[in-house]
């Protein structure tokens, strides 16, 4: 299979409705030719039409038939006529296919050439480009394996580096203007332009390890812990004056490592245990 394109050079100013006659034919007074409607032709039919034409013609085509590769049949055809082919047309959007305006196609006969392949490469550049390259570690140049390459904004992985850090993938010519992202766990992502034989250097991620986090309270007031039998509660220091000395069975001051272990950060400044006599335990509103 070969890929060729129909290329637009100059748009025709004639309107399709102006060149339609009552008998259904279309004749252009500007070029003095009958206009042939090619908008419904397949790629193969288009190629066969121009191969077999005997004289210059004008025709109507869709914009979707222009500036793209035409898929040719595998049988050998005489392609010399198509190499220098240029279009002189008024482009029609495929969305307007129901109300087609005239697209006039102008062609000229050229002498045949024996060097077809060189002419094809000049007029029809390859639509895709092969990109090769290598990814290494920035500080020692060691090859990095498993680096994933994506186009920015797209989650599709285009390539993954092999055991030598090398990669290869195809991109469209228009994508050469895009940014590409190289990513590997443990390394900072690199966003860069792309070109063939590129060498990308990845740096290891900078990580800061934090030790245990402790809370330092500026409040040096101890924790007041009131209990009576199997009931207990923490009381605000400002409420201590409301407890009558007659209610108190005993007072114990705790201040060591075990205190913090038992009461947490609240007991860092010490704990004052106040035990209430059973006869007065109803005087205290214990938490449930």
CSV table of N, CA and C in Angstrom, one decimal, residues 17-102:
chain,number,residue,atom,x,y,z
A,17,UNK,N,-23.8,26.8,-7.0
A,17,UNK,CA,-25.1,27.1,-7.5
A,17,UNK,C,-25.1,28.0,-8.7
A,18,UNK,N,-24.0,28.7,-9.0
A,18,UNK,CA,-23.9,29.6,-10.1
A,18,UNK,C,-23.6,28.8,-11.4
A,19,UNK,N,-23.0,27.7,-11.3
A,19,UNK,CA,-22.6,26.9,-12.4
A,19,UNK,C,-23.5,25.7,-12.8
A,20,UNK,N,-24.6,25.6,-12.0
A,20,UNK,CA,-25.5,24.5,-12.3
A,20,UNK,C,-26.5,24.9,-13.3
A,21,UNK,N,-26.6,24.0,-14.3
A,21,UNK,CA,-27.6,24.3,-15.4
A,21,UNK,C,-28.9,23.5,-15.2
A,22,UNK,N,-29.9,23.8,-16.0
A,22,UNK,CA,-31.2,23.2,-15.8
A,22,UNK,C,-31.1,21.7,-16.1
A,23,UNK,N,-30.2,21.2,-16.9
A,23,UNK,CA,-30.2,19.8,-17.2
A,23,UNK,C,-29.4,19.0,-16.2
A,24,UNK,N,-28.9,19.7,-15.1
A,24,UNK,CA,-28.2,19.0,-14.1
A,24,UNK,C,-26.7,19.0,-14.2
A,25,UNK,N,-26.2,19.5,-15.4
A,25,UNK,CA,-24.8,19.5,-15.6
A,25,UNK,C,-24.2,20.8,-15.0
A,26,UNK,N,-22.9,20.9,-14.7
A,26,UNK,CA,-22.3,22.1,-14.2
A,26,UNK,C,-21.2,22.5,-15.1
A,27,UNK,N,-21.3,23.7,-15.6
A,27,UNK,CA,-20.4,24.3,-16.5
A,27,UNK,C,-19.8,25.6,-16.0
A,28,UNK,N,-18.5,25.7,-15.9
A,28,UNK,CA,-17.9,26.9,-15.3
A,28,UNK,C,-17.5,27.8,-16.5
A,29,UNK,N,-18.0,29.1,-16.5
A,29,UNK,CA,-17.7,30.0,-17.6
A,29,UNK,C,-16.3,30.5,-17.4
A,30,UNK,N,-15.7,30.5,-16.2
A,30,UNK,CA,-14.4,31.0,-16.0
A,30,UNK,C,-13.3,30.1,-16.6
A,31,UNK,N,-13.4,28.8,-16.3
A,31,UNK,CA,-12.4,27.9,-16.9
A,31,UNK,C,-12.9,27.2,-18.2
A,32,UNK,N,-14.2,27.5,-18.5
A,32,UNK,CA,-14.8,27.0,-19.7
A,32,UNK,C,-14.7,25.4,-19.8
A,33,UNK,N,-15.1,24.8,-18.6
A,33,UNK,CA,-15.1,23.4,-18.6
A,33,UNK,C,-16.3,22.9,-17.8
A,34,UNK,N,-16.7,21.7,-18.1
A,34,UNK,CA,-17.7,21.1,-17.2
A,34,UNK,C,-17.1,20.6,-15.9
A,35,UNK,N,-17.8,20.9,-14.8
A,35,UNK,CA,-17.3,20.5,-13.5
A,35,UNK,C,-17.8,19.1,-13.1
A,36,UNK,N,-16.9,18.3,-12.7
A,36,UNK,CA,-17.2,16.9,-12.3
A,36,UNK,C,-17.3,16.9,-10.8
A,37,UNK,N,-18.4,16.3,-10.3
A,37,UNK,CA,-18.6,16.1,-8.8
A,37,UNK,C,-17.8,14.9,-8.3
A,38,UNK,N,-16.7,15.1,-7.6
A,38,UNK,CA,-15.9,14.0,-7.0
A,38,UNK,C,-16.1,13.9,-5.5
A,39,UNK,N,-17.1,14.6,-5.0
A,39,UNK,CA,-17.2,14.6,-3.5
A,39,UNK,C,-17.6,13.3,-2.9
A,40,UNK,N,-18.3,12.4,-3.8
A,40,UNK,CA,-18.7,11.1,-3.3
A,40,UNK,C,-17.8,10.0,-3.6
A,41,UNK,N,-16.6,10.3,-4.2
A,41,UNK,CA,-15.7,9.3,-4.6
A,41,UNK,C,-14.9,8.7,-3.4
A,42,UNK,N,-14.5,7.4,-3.5
A,42,UNK,CA,-13.6,6.9,-2.5
A,42,UNK,C,-12.2,7.2,-2.9
A,43,UNK,N,-11.2,6.9,-2.1
A,43,UNK,CA,-9.8,7.1,-2.4
A,43,UNK,C,-9.4,6.4,-3.7
A,44,UNK,N,-9.8,5.2,-3.8
A,44,UNK,CA,-9.5,4.4,-5.0
A,44,UNK,C,-10.1,5.0,-6.2
A,45,UNK,N,-11.4,5.4,-6.1
A,45,UNK,CA,-12.0,5.9,-7.3
A,45,UNK,C,-11.4,7.3,-7.7
A,46,UNK,N,-11.0,8.1,-6.7
A,46,UNK,CA,-10.3,9.3,-7.1
A,46,UNK,C,-9.0,9.1,-7.8
A,47,UNK,N,-8.2,8.1,-7.3
A,47,UNK,CA,-6.9,7.8,-8.0
A,47,UNK,C,-7.1,7.3,-9.4
A,48,UNK,N,-8.1,6.4,-9.5
A,48,UNK,CA,-8.4,5.8,-10.9
A,48,UNK,C,-8.9,6.9,-11.8
A,49,UNK,N,-9.7,7.8,-11.3
A,49,UNK,CA,-10.2,8.9,-12.1
A,49,UNK,C,-9.1,9.7,-12.7
A,50,UNK,N,-8.2,10.1,-11.9
A,50,UNK,CA,-7.1,11.0,-12.4
A,50,UNK,C,-6.1,10.2,-13.3
A,51,UNK,N,-6.0,8.9,-13.0
A,51,UNK,CA,-5.1,8.2,-13.8
A,51,UNK,C,-5.6,8.0,-15.3
A,52,UNK,N,-6.9,7.9,-15.4
A,52,UNK,CA,-7.5,7.7,-16.7
A,52,UNK,C,-8.0,8.9,-17.4
A,53,UNK,N,-7.9,10.1,-16.8
A,53,UNK,CA,-8.4,11.3,-17.5
A,53,UNK,C,-7.5,11.6,-18.7
A,54,UNK,N,-8.1,12.1,-19.7
A,54,UNK,CA,-7.4,12.4,-21.0
A,54,UNK,C,-7.1,13.9,-21.1
A,55,UNK,N,-7.7,14.8,-20.3
A,55,UNK,CA,-7.5,16.2,-20.5
A,55,UNK,C,-7.6,16.9,-19.1
A,56,UNK,N,-7.3,18.2,-19.1
A,56,UNK,CA,-7.5,18.9,-17.9
A,56,UNK,C,-9.0,19.0,-17.5
A,57,UNK,N,-9.2,18.8,-16.2
A,57,UNK,CA,-10.6,18.8,-15.7
A,57,UNK,C,-10.7,19.7,-14.5
A,58,UNK,N,-12.0,20.2,-14.2
A,58,UNK,CA,-12.3,20.8,-12.9
A,58,UNK,C,-13.3,19.9,-12.2
A,59,UNK,N,-13.1,19.9,-10.9
A,59,UNK,CA,-14.0,19.0,-10.1
A,59,UNK,C,-14.3,19.6,-8.7
A,60,UNK,N,-15.3,19.0,-8.1
A,60,UNK,CA,-15.7,19.4,-6.8
A,60,UNK,C,-15.3,18.3,-5.8
A,61,UNK,N,-14.6,18.6,-4.7
A,61,UNK,CA,-14.2,17.7,-3.7
A,61,UNK,C,-14.5,18.2,-2.3
A,62,UNK,N,-14.5,17.3,-1.4
A,62,UNK,CA,-14.7,17.7,0.0
A,62,UNK,C,-13.3,18.1,0.7
A,63,UNK,N,-13.4,18.9,1.7
A,63,UNK,CA,-12.2,19.2,2.5
A,63,UNK,C,-11.6,18.0,3.1
A,64,UNK,N,-12.5,17.0,3.4
A,64,UNK,CA,-12.0,15.8,4.1
A,64,UNK,C,-11.2,14.9,3.1
A,65,UNK,N,-11.3,15.2,1.8
A,65,UNK,CA,-10.5,14.5,0.8
A,65,UNK,C,-9.1,15.1,0.5
A,66,UNK,N,-8.9,16.3,1.2
A,66,UNK,CA,-7.6,17.0,0.9
A,66,UNK,C,-6.7,16.9,2.1
A,67,UNK,N,-5.4,17.1,1.8
A,67,UNK,CA,-4.4,17.2,2.8
A,67,UNK,C,-4.3,16.0,3.8
A,68,UNK,N,-4.5,14.8,3.2
A,68,UNK,CA,-4.4,13.6,4.0
A,68,UNK,C,-3.9,12.5,3.1
A,69,UNK,N,-3.5,11.4,3.7
A,69,UNK,CA,-3.0,10.3,2.9
A,69,UNK,C,-4.2,9.6,2.2
A,70,UNK,N,-4.1,9.4,0.9
A,70,UNK,CA,-5.0,8.5,0.2
A,70,UNK,C,-4.5,7.1,0.2
A,71,UNK,N,-5.3,6.2,0.6
A,71,UNK,CA,-4.9,4.8,0.6
A,71,UNK,C,-5.0,4.2,-0.8
A,72,UNK,N,-3.9,3.7,-1.4
A,72,UNK,CA,-3.9,3.3,-2.7
A,72,UNK,C,-4.0,1.7,-2.8
A,73,UNK,N,-4.6,1.2,-3.9
A,73,UNK,CA,-4.7,-0.3,-4.0
A,73,UNK,C,-3.3,-0.8,-4.2
A,74,UNK,N,-3.1,-2.1,-3.8
A,74,UNK,CA,-1.8,-2.7,-3.9
A,74,UNK,C,-1.3,-2.9,-5.3
A,75,UNK,N,-2.2,-3.1,-6.3
A,75,UNK,CA,-1.7,-3.3,-7.6
A,75,UNK,C,-1.0,-2.1,-8.1
A,76,UNK,N,0.0,-2.4,-9.0
A,76,UNK,CA,0.9,-1.3,-9.5
A,76,UNK,C,0.1,-0.4,-10.5
A,77,UNK,N,0.1,0.9,-10.2
A,77,UNK,CA,-0.5,1.9,-11.0
A,77,UNK,C,0.5,2.9,-11.5
A,78,UNK,N,0.1,3.7,-12.4
A,78,UNK,CA,1.0,4.7,-13.0
A,78,UNK,C,0.8,6.0,-12.1
A,79,UNK,N,1.7,6.2,-11.2
A,79,UNK,CA,1.5,7.3,-10.2
A,79,UNK,C,2.2,8.6,-10.6
A,80,UNK,N,2.9,8.6,-11.7
A,80,UNK,CA,3.6,9.9,-12.1
A,80,UNK,C,2.7,11.1,-12.2
A,81,UNK,N,1.5,10.8,-12.6
A,81,UNK,CA,0.6,11.9,-12.8
A,81,UNK,C,0.2,12.6,-11.5
A,82,UNK,N,0.3,11.9,-10.4
A,82,UNK,CA,-0.2,12.4,-9.1
A,82,UNK,C,0.9,13.2,-8.4
A,83,UNK,N,2.2,12.9,-8.6
A,83,UNK,CA,3.2,13.5,-7.9
A,83,UNK,C,3.2,15.1,-7.9
A,84,UNK,N,3.1,15.7,-9.1
A,84,UNK,CA,3.1,17.2,-9.1
A,84,UNK,C,1.7,17.7,-9.0
A,85,UNK,N,0.7,16.9,-8.6
A,85,UNK,CA,-0.7,17.3,-8.6
A,85,UNK,C,-0.9,18.4,-7.6
A,86,UNK,N,-1.6,19.5,-8.0
A,86,UNK,CA,-2.0,20.6,-7.1
A,86,UNK,C,-3.5,20.9,-7.3
A,87,UNK,N,-4.1,21.3,-6.2
A,87,UNK,CA,-5.5,21.6,-6.2
A,87,UNK,C,-5.8,23.1,-6.2
A,88,UNK,N,-6.7,23.5,-7.0
A,88,UNK,CA,-7.2,24.9,-6.9
A,88,UNK,C,-8.7,24.8,-6.5
A,89,UNK,N,-9.0,25.0,-5.2
A,89,UNK,CA,-10.3,24.7,-4.7
A,89,UNK,C,-10.8,25.6,-3.7
A,90,UNK,N,-12.1,25.7,-3.5
A,90,UNK,CA,-12.8,26.4,-2.4
A,90,UNK,C,-13.1,25.3,-1.4
A,91,UNK,N,-12.5,25.3,-0.2
A,91,UNK,CA,-12.6,24.2,0.8
A,91,UNK,C,-14.0,24.2,1.4
A,92,UNK,N,-14.5,22.9,1.6
A,92,UNK,CA,-15.8,22.7,2.2
A,92,UNK,C,-15.6,21.9,3.5
A,93,UNK,N,-16.2,22.3,4.6
A,93,UNK,CA,-16.1,21.6,5.8
A,93,UNK,C,-16.9,20.3,5.7
A,94,UNK,N,-16.5,19.2,6.2
A,94,UNK,CA,-17.3,17.9,6.1
A,94,UNK,C,-18.6,18.1,6.9
A,95,UNK,N,-18.7,19.0,7.8
A,95,UNK,CA,-19.9,19.2,8.5
A,95,UNK,C,-21.0,19.8,7.6
A,96,UNK,N,-20.6,20.4,6.5
A,96,UNK,CA,-21.5,21.0,5.6
A,96,UNK,C,-21.8,20.1,4.4
A,97,UNK,N,-21.6,18.8,4.6
A,97,UNK,CA,-21.8,17.9,3.5
A,97,UNK,C,-23.2,17.8,2.9
A,98,UNK,N,-24.2,18.2,3.7
A,98,UNK,CA,-25.5,18.2,3.2
A,98,UNK,C,-25.8,19.4,2.4
A,99,UNK,N,-25.1,20.5,2.5
A,99,UNK,CA,-25.3,21.7,1.7
A,99,UNK,C,-24.0,22.0,1.1
A,100,UNK,N,-23.5,21.2,0.2
A,100,UNK,CA,-22.2,21.4,-0.4
A,100,UNK,C,-22.1,22.6,-1.3
A,101,UNK,N,-21.1,23.4,-1.0
A,101,UNK,CA,-20.7,24.5,-1.9
A,101,UNK,C,-19.7,24.0,-2.9
A,102,UNK,N,-19.4,24.7,-4.0
A,102,UNK,CA,-18.5,24.2,-5.0
A,102,UNK,C,-17.1,24.2,-4.5
